[in-house]
PDB file of C-alpha atoms and ligand atoms in Angstrom:
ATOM      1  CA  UNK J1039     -26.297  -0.814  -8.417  1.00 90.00           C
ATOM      2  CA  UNK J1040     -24.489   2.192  -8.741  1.00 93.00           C
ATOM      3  CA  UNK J1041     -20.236   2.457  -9.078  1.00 94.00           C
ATOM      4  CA  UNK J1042     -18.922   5.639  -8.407  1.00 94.00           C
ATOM      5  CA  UNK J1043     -15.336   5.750  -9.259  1.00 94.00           C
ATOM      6  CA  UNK J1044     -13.319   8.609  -7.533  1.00 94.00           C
ATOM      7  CA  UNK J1045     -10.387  10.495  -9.861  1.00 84.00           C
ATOM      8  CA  UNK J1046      -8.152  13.407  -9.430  1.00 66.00           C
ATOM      9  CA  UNK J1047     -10.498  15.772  -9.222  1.00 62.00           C
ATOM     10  CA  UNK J1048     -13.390  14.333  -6.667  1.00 69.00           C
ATOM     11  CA  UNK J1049     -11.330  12.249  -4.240  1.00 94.00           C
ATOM     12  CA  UNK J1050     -12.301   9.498  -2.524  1.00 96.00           C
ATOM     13  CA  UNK J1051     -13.414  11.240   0.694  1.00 97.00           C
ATOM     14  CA  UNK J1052     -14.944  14.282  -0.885  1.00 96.00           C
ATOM     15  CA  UNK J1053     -16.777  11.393  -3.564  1.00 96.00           C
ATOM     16  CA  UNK J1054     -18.276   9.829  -0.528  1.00 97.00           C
ATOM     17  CA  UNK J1055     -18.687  12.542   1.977  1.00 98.00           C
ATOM     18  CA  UNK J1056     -20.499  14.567  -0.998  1.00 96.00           C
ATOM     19  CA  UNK J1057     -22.731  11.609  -1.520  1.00 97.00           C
ATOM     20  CA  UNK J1058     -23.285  11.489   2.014  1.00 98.00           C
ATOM     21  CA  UNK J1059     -24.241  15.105   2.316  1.00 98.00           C
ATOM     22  CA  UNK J1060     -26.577  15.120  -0.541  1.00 97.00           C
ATOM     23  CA  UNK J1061     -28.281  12.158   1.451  1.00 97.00           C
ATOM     24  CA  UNK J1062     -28.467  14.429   4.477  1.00 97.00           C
ATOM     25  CA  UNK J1063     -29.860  17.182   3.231  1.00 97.00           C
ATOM     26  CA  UNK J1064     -32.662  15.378   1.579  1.00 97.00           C
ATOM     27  CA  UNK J1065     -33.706  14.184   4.638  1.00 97.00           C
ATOM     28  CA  UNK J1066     -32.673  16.808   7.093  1.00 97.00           C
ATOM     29  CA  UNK J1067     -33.184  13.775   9.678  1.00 97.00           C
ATOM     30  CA  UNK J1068     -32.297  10.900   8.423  1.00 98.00           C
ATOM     31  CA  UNK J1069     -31.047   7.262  10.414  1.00 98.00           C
ATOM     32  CA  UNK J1070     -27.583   7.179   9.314  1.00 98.00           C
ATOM     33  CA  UNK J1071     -25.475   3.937  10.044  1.00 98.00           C
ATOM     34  CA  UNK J1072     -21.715   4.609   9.967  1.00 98.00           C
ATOM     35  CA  UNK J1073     -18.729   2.344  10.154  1.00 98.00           C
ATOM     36  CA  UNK J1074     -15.280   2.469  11.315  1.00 96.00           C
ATOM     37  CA  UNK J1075     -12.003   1.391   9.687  1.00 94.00           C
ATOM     38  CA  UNK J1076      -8.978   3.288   8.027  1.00 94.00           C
ATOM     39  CA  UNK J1077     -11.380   3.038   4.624  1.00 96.00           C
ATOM     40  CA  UNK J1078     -13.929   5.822   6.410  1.00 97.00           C
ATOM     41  CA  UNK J1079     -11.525   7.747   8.430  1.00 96.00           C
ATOM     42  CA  UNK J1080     -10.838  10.189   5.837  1.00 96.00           C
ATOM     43  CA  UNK J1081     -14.481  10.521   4.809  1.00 97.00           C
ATOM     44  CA  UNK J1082     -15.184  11.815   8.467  1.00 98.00           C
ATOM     45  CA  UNK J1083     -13.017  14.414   8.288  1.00 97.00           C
ATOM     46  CA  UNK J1084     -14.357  15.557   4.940  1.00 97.00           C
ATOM     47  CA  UNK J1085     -17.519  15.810   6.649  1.00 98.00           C
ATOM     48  CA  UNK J1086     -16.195  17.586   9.291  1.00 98.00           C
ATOM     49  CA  UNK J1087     -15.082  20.054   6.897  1.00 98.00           C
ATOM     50  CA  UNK J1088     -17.759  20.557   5.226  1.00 98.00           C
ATOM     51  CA  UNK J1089     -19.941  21.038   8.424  1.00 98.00           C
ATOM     52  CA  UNK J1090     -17.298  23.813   9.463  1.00 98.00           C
ATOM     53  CA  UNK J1091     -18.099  25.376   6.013  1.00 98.00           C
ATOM     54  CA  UNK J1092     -21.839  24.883   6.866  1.00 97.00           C
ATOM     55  CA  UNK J1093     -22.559  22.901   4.139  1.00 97.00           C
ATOM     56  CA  UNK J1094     -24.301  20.194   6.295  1.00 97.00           C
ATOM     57  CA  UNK J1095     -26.279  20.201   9.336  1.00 98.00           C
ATOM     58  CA  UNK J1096     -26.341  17.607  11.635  1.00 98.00           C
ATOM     59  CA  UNK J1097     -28.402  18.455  14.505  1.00 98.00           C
ATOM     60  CA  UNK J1098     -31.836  16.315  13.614  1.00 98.00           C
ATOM     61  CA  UNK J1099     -29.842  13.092  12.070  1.00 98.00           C
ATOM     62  CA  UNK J1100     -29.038   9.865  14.213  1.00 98.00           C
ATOM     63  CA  UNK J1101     -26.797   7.800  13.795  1.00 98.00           C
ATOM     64  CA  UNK J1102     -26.230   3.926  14.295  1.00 98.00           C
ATOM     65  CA  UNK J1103     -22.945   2.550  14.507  1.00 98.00           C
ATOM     66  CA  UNK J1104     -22.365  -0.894  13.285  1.00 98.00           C
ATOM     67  CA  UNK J1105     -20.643  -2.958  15.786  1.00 97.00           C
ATOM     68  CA  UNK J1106     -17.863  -2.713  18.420  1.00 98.00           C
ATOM     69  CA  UNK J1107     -14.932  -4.512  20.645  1.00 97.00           C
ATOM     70  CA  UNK J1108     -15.807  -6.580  23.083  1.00 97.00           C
ATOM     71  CA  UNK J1109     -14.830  -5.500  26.719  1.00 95.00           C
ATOM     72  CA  UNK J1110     -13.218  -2.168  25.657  1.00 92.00           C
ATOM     73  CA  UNK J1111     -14.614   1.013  27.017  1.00 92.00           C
ATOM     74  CA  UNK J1112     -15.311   4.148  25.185  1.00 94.00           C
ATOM     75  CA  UNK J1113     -12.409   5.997  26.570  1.00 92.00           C
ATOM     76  CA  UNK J1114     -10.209   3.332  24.893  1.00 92.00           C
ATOM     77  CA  UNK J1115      -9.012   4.949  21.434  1.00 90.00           C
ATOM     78  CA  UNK J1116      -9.477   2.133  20.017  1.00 89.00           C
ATOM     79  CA  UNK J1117     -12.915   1.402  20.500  1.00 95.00           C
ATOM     80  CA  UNK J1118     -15.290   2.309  18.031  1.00 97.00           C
ATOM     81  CA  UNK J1119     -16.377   5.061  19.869  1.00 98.00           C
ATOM     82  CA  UNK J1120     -14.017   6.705  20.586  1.00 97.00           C
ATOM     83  CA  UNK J1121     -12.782   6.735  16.553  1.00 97.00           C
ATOM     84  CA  UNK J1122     -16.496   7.994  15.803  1.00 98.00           C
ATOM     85  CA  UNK J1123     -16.121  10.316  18.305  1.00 98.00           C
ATOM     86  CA  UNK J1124     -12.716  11.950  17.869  1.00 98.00           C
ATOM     87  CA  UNK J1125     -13.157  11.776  13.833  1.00 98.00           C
ATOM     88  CA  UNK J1126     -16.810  13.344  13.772  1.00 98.00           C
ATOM     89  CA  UNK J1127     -18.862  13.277  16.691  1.00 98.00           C
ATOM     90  CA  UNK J1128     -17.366  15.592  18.916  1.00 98.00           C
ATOM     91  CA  UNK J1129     -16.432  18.152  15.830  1.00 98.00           C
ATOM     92  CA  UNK J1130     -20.765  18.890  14.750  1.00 98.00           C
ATOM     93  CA  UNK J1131     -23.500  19.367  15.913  1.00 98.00           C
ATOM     94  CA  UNK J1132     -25.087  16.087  16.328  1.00 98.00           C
ATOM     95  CA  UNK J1133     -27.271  15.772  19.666  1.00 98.00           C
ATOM     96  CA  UNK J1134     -24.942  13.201  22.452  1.00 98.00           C
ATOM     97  CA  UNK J1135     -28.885  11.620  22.805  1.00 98.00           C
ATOM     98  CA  UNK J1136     -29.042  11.064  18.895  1.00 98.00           C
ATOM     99  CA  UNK J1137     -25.399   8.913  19.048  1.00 98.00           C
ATOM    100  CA  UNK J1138     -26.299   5.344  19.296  1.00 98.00           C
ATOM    101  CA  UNK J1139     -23.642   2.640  19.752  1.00 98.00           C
ATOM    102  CA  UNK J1140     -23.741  -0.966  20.846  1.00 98.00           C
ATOM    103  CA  UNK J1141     -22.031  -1.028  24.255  1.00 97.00           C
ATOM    104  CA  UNK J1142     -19.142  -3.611  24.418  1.00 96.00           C
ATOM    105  CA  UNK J1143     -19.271  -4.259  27.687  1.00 96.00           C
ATOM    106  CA  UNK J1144     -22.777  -4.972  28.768  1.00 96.00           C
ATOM    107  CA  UNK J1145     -23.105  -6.885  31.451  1.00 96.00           C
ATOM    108  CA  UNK J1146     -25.736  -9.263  29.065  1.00 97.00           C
ATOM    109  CA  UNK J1147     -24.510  -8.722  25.753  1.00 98.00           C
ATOM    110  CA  UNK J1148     -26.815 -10.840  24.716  1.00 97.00           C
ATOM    111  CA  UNK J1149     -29.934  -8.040  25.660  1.00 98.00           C
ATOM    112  CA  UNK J1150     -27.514  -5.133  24.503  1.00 98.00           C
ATOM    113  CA  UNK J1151     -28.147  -6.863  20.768  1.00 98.00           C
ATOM    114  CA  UNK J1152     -31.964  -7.152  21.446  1.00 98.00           C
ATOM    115  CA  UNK J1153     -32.090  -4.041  22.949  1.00 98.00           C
ATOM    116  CA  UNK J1154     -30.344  -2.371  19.691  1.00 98.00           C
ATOM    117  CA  UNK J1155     -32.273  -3.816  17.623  1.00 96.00           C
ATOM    118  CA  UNK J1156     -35.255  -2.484  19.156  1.00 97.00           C
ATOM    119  CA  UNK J1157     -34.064   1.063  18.935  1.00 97.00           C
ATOM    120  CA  UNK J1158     -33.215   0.678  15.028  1.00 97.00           C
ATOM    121  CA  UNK J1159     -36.995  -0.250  14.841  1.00 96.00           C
ATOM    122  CA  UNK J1160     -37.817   3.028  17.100  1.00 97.00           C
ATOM    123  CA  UNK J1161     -36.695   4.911  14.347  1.00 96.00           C
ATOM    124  CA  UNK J1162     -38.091   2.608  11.827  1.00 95.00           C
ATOM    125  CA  UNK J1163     -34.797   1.512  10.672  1.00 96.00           C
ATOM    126  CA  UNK J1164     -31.621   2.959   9.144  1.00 98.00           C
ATOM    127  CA  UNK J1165     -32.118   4.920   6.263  1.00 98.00           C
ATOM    128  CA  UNK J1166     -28.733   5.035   4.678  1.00 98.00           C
ATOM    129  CA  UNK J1167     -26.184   2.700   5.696  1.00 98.00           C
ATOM    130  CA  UNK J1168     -22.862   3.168   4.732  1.00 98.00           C
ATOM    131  CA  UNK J1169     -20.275   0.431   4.866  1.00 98.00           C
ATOM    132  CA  UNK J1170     -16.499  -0.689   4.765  1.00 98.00           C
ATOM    133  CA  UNK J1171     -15.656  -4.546   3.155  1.00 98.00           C
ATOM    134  CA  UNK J1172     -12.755  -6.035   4.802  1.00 95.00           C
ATOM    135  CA  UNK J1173     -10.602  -8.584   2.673  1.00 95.00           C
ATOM    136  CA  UNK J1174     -12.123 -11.310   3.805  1.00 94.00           C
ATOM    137  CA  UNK J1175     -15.262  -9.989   2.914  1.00 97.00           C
ATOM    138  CA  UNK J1176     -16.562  -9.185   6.190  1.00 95.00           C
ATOM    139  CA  UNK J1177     -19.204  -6.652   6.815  1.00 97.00           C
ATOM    140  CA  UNK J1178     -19.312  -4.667  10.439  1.00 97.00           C
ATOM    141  CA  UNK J1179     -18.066  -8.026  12.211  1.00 96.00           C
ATOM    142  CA  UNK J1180     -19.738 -10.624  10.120  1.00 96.00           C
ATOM    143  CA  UNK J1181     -17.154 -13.052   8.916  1.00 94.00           C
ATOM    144  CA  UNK J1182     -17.464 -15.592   6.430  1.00 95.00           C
ATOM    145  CA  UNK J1183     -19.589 -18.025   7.410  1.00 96.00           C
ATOM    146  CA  UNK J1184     -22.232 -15.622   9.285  1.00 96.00           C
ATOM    147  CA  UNK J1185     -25.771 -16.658   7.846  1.00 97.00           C
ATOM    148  CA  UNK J1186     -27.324 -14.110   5.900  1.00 97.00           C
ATOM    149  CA  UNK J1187     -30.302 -14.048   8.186  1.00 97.00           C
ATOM    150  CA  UNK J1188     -27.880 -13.018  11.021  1.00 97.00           C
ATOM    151  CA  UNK J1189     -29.607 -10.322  13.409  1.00 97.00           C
ATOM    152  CA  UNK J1190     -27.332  -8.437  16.194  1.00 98.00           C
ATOM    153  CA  UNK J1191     -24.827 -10.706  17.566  1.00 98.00           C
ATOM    154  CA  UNK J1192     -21.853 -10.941  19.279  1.00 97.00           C
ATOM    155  CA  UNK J1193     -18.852 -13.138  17.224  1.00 96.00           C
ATOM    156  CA  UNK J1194     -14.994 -14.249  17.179  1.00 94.00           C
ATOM    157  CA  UNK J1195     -13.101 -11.879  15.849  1.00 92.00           C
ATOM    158  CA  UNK J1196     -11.159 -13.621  12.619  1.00 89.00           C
ATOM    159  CA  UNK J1197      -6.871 -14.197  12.841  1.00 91.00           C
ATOM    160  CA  UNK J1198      -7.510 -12.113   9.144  1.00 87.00           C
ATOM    161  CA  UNK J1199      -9.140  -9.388  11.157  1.00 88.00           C
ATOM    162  CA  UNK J1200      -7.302  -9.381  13.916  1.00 91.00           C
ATOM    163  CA  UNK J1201      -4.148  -9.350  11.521  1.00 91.00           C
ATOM    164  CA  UNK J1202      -5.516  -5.991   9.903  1.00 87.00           C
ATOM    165  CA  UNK J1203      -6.576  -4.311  12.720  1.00 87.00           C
ATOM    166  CA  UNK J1204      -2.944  -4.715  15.036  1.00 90.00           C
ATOM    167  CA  UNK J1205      -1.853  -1.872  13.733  1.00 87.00           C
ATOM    168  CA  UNK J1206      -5.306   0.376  15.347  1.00 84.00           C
ATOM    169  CA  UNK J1207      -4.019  -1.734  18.787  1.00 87.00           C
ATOM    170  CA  UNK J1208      -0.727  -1.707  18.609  1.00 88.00           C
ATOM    171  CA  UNK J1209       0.347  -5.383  18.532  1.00 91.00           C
ATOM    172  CA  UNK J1210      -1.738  -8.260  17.538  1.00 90.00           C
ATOM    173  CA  UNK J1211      -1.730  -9.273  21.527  1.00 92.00           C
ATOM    174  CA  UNK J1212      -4.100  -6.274  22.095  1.00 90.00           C
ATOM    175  CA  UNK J1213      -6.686  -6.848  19.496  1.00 93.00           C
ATOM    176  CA  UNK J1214     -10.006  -7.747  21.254  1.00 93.00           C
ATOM    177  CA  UNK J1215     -10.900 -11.232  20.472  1.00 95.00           C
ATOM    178  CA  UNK J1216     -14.569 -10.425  20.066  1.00 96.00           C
ATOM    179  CA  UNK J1217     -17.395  -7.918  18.391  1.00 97.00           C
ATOM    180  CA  UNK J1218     -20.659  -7.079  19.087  1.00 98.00           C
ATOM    181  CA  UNK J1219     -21.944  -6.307  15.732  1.00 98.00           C
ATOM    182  CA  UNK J1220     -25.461  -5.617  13.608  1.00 98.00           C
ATOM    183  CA  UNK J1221     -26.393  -8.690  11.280  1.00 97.00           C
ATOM    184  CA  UNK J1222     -26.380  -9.163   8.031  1.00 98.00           C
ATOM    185  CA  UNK J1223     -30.622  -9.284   7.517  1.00 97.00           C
ATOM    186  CA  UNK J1224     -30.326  -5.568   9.955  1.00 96.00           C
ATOM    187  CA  UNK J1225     -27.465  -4.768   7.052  1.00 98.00           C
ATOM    188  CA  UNK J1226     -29.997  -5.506   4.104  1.00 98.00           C
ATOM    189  CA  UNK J1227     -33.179  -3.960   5.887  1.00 97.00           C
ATOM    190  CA  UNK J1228     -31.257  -0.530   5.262  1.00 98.00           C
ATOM    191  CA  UNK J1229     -33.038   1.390   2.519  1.00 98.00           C
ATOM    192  CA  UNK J1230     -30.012   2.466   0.909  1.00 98.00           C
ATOM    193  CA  UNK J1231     -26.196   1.297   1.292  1.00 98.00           C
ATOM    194  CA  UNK J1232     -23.279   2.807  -0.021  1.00 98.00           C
ATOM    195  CA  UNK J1233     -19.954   0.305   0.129  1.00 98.00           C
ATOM    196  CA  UNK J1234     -16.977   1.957   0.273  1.00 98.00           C
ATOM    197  CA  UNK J1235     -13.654   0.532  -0.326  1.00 97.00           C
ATOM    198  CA  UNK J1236     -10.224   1.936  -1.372  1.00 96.00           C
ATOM    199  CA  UNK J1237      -6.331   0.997  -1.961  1.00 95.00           C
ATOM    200  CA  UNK J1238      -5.579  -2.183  -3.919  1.00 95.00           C
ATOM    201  CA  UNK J1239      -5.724  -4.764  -0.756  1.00 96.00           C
ATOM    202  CA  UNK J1240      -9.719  -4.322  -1.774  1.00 97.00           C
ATOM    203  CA  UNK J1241      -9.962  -5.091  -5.529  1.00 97.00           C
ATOM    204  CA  UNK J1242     -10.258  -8.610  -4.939  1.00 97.00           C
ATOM    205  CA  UNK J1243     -12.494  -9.014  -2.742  1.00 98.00           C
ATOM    206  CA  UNK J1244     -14.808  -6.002  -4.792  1.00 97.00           C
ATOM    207  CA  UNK J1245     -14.522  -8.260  -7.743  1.00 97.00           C
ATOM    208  CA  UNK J1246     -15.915 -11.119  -5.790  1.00 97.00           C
ATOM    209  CA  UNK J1247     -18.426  -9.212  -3.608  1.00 98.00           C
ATOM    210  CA  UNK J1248     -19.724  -7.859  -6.973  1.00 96.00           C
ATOM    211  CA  UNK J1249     -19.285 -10.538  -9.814  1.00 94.00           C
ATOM    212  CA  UNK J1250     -18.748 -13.456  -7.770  1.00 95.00           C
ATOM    213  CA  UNK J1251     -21.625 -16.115  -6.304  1.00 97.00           C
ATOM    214  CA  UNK J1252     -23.594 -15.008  -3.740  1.00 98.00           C
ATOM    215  CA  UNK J1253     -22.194 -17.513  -0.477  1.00 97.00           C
ATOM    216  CA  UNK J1254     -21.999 -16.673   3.077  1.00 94.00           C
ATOM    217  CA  UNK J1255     -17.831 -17.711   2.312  1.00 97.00           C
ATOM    218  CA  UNK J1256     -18.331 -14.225   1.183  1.00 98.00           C
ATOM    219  CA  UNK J1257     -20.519 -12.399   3.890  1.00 98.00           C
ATOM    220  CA  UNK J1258     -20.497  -8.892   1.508  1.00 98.00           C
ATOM    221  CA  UNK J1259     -21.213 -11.057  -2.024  1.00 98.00           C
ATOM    222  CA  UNK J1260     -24.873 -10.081  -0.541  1.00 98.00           C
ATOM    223  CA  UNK J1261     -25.002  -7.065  -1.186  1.00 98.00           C
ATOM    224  CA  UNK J1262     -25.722  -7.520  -4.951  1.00 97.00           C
ATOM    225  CA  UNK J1263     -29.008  -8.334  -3.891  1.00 97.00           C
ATOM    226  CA  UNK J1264     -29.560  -5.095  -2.215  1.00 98.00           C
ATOM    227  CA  UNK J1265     -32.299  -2.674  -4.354  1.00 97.00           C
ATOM    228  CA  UNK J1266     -30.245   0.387  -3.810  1.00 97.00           C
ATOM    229  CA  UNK J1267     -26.612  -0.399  -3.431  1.00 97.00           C
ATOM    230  CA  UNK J1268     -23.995   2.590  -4.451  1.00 97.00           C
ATOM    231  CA  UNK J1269     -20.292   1.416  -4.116  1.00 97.00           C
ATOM    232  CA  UNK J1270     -18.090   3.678  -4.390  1.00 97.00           C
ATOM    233  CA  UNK J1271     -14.412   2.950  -4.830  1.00 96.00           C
ATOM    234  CA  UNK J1272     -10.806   4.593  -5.471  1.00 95.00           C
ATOM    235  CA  UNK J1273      -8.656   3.815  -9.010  1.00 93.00           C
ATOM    236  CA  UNK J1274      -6.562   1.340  -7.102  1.00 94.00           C
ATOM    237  CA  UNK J1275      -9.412  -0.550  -5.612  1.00 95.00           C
ATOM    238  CA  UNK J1276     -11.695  -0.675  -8.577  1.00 94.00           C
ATOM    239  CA  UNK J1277      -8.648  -1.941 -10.715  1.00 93.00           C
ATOM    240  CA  UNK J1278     -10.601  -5.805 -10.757  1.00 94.00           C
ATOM    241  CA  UNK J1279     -14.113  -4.389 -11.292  1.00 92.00           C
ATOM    242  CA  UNK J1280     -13.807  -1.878 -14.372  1.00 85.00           C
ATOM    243  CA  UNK J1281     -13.101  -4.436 -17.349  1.00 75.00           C
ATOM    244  CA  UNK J1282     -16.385  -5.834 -16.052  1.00 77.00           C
ATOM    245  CA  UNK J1283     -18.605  -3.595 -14.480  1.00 76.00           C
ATOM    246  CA  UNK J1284     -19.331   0.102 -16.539  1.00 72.00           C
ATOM    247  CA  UNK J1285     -19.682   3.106 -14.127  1.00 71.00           C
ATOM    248  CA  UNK J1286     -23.539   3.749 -13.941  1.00 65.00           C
ATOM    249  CA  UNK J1287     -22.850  -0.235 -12.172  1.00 65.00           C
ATOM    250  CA  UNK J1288     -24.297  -1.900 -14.790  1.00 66.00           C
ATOM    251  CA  UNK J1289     -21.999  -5.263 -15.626  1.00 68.00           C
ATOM    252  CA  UNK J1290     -20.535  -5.532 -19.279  1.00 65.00           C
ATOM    253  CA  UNK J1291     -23.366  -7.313 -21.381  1.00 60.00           C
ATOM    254  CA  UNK J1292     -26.231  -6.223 -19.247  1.00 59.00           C
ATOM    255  CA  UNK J1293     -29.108  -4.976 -20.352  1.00 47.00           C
ATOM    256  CA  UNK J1294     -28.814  -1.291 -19.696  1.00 42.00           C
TER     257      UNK J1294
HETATM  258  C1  GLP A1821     -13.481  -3.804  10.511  1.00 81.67           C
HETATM  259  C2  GLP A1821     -14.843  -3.236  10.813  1.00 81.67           C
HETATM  260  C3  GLP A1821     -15.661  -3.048   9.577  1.00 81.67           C
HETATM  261  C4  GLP A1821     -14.769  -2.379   8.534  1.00 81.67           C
HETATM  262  C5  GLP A1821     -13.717  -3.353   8.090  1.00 81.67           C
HETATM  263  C6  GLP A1821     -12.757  -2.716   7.071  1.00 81.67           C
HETATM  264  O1  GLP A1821     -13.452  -5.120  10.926  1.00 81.67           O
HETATM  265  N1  GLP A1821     -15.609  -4.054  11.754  1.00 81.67           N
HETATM  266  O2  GLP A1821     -16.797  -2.235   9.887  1.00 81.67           O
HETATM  267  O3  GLP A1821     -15.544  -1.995   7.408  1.00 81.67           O
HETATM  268  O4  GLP A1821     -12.995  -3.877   9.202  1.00 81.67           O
HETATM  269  O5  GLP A1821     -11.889  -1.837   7.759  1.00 81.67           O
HETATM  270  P1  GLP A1821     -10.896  -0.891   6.952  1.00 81.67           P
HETATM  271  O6  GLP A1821     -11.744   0.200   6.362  1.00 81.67           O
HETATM  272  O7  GLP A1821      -9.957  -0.385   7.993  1.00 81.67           O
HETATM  273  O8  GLP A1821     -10.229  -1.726   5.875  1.00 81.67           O
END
């Protein structure tokens, strides 16, 4: 496991949008999986920028979002979507055909999952998947309690989540009751993750995802088990996680 602390110099968004770039042009087209949230916002629009300074390209890549609202459309600004699309999509050059999002309002949500799933094994799964925690420890819309061996499925949205998110809706009223989101076994398939988190509401919840037990209380605690997990955090977020984790990720006492 890797930790990549961001300082003054390398902010957050340029730590992770650098990270993401180097990624892309490795593999020129590579099965990203992005995620939405205030935590990646930022990050978009550092990748925006550095497509407009043609540092990346993205016209071969395709990307895989992780989950969505129930019943909104994609003209809603709140959707997933449309986020995605206003923050990145619509700014580079990534193909409309090579955007793929679970659809919220499916008339069988229940084949929108299968059919997903299928697609992610079309392009032999998702190469780099990059992901937000919330502070329950959800990952994409699995909340605690979600078996690991979870595959795409739709779920209640938690009173926590709905909580954080009424301010991306406007009132708590308007926050969709329920996701359609990837698993947690589709989350571990990935061949590489990078967890991002920032601001202090998250250094709890790092220091149990990281150095806590591994329990499905704690859908993200998981990820320690992942072969090629990067996390990379802000000063205020890591504040929990630095006394015992050392930056190359390696935890205080382990054998380096
Ligand atoms: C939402 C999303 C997750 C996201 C998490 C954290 O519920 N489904 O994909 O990572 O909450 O969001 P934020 O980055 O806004 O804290």
């Amino acid at each position: 496991m890797r930790l990549l602390i961001s300082n003054g110099e390398l902010n957050f968004n340029q730590l992770a949008a650098t990270e993401i770039a180097k990624q892309i042009r490795r593999n020129p087209d590579v099965v990203l999986g992005f995620a939405t949230g205030n935590t990646t916002e930022g990050v978009h629009y550092e990748l925006v920028r550095m497509y407009e300074n043609k540092e990346i390209d993205f016209s071969q890549i395709h990307s895989f979002n992780l989950d969505e609202y129930v019943g909104v459309t994609r003209k809603d600004l709140s959707s997933c979507y449309a986020r995605m699309e206003n923050q990145l999509f619509k700014h580079v050059n990534i193909p409309q055909k090579n955007i793929h999002f679970l659809d919220g309002r499916a008339s069988s949500l229940e084949n929108e999952c299968l059919n997903y799933e299928e697609k992610i094994k079309q392009f032999g799964g998702i190469d780099i998947q990059i992901l937000g925690i919330g502070e329950n420890g959800h990952i994409a819309f699995n909340e605690p309690g979600t078996p690991f061996h979870s595959d795409t499925h739709t779920v209640d949205i938690t009173e926590d989540t709905i909580q954080a998110k009424a301010s991306m809706f406007g009132s708590i009223q308007s926050v969709p009751k329920k996701g359609i989101t990837m698993g947690i076994r589709n989350i571990m398939h990935a061949k590489k993750i990078y967890l991002l988190a920032k601001g202090r509401s998250k250094a709890s919840i790092l220091r149990k995802t990281l150095c806590g037990p591994i329990s499905n209380d704690i859908p993200s605690s998981i990820l320690q088990l992942h072969p090629d997990l990067s996390v990379i955090v802000d000063e205020e977020s890591s504040t929990e996680i630095t006394g015992i984790m050392k930056p190359d990720g390696k935890k205080e006492g382990e054998k380096i």
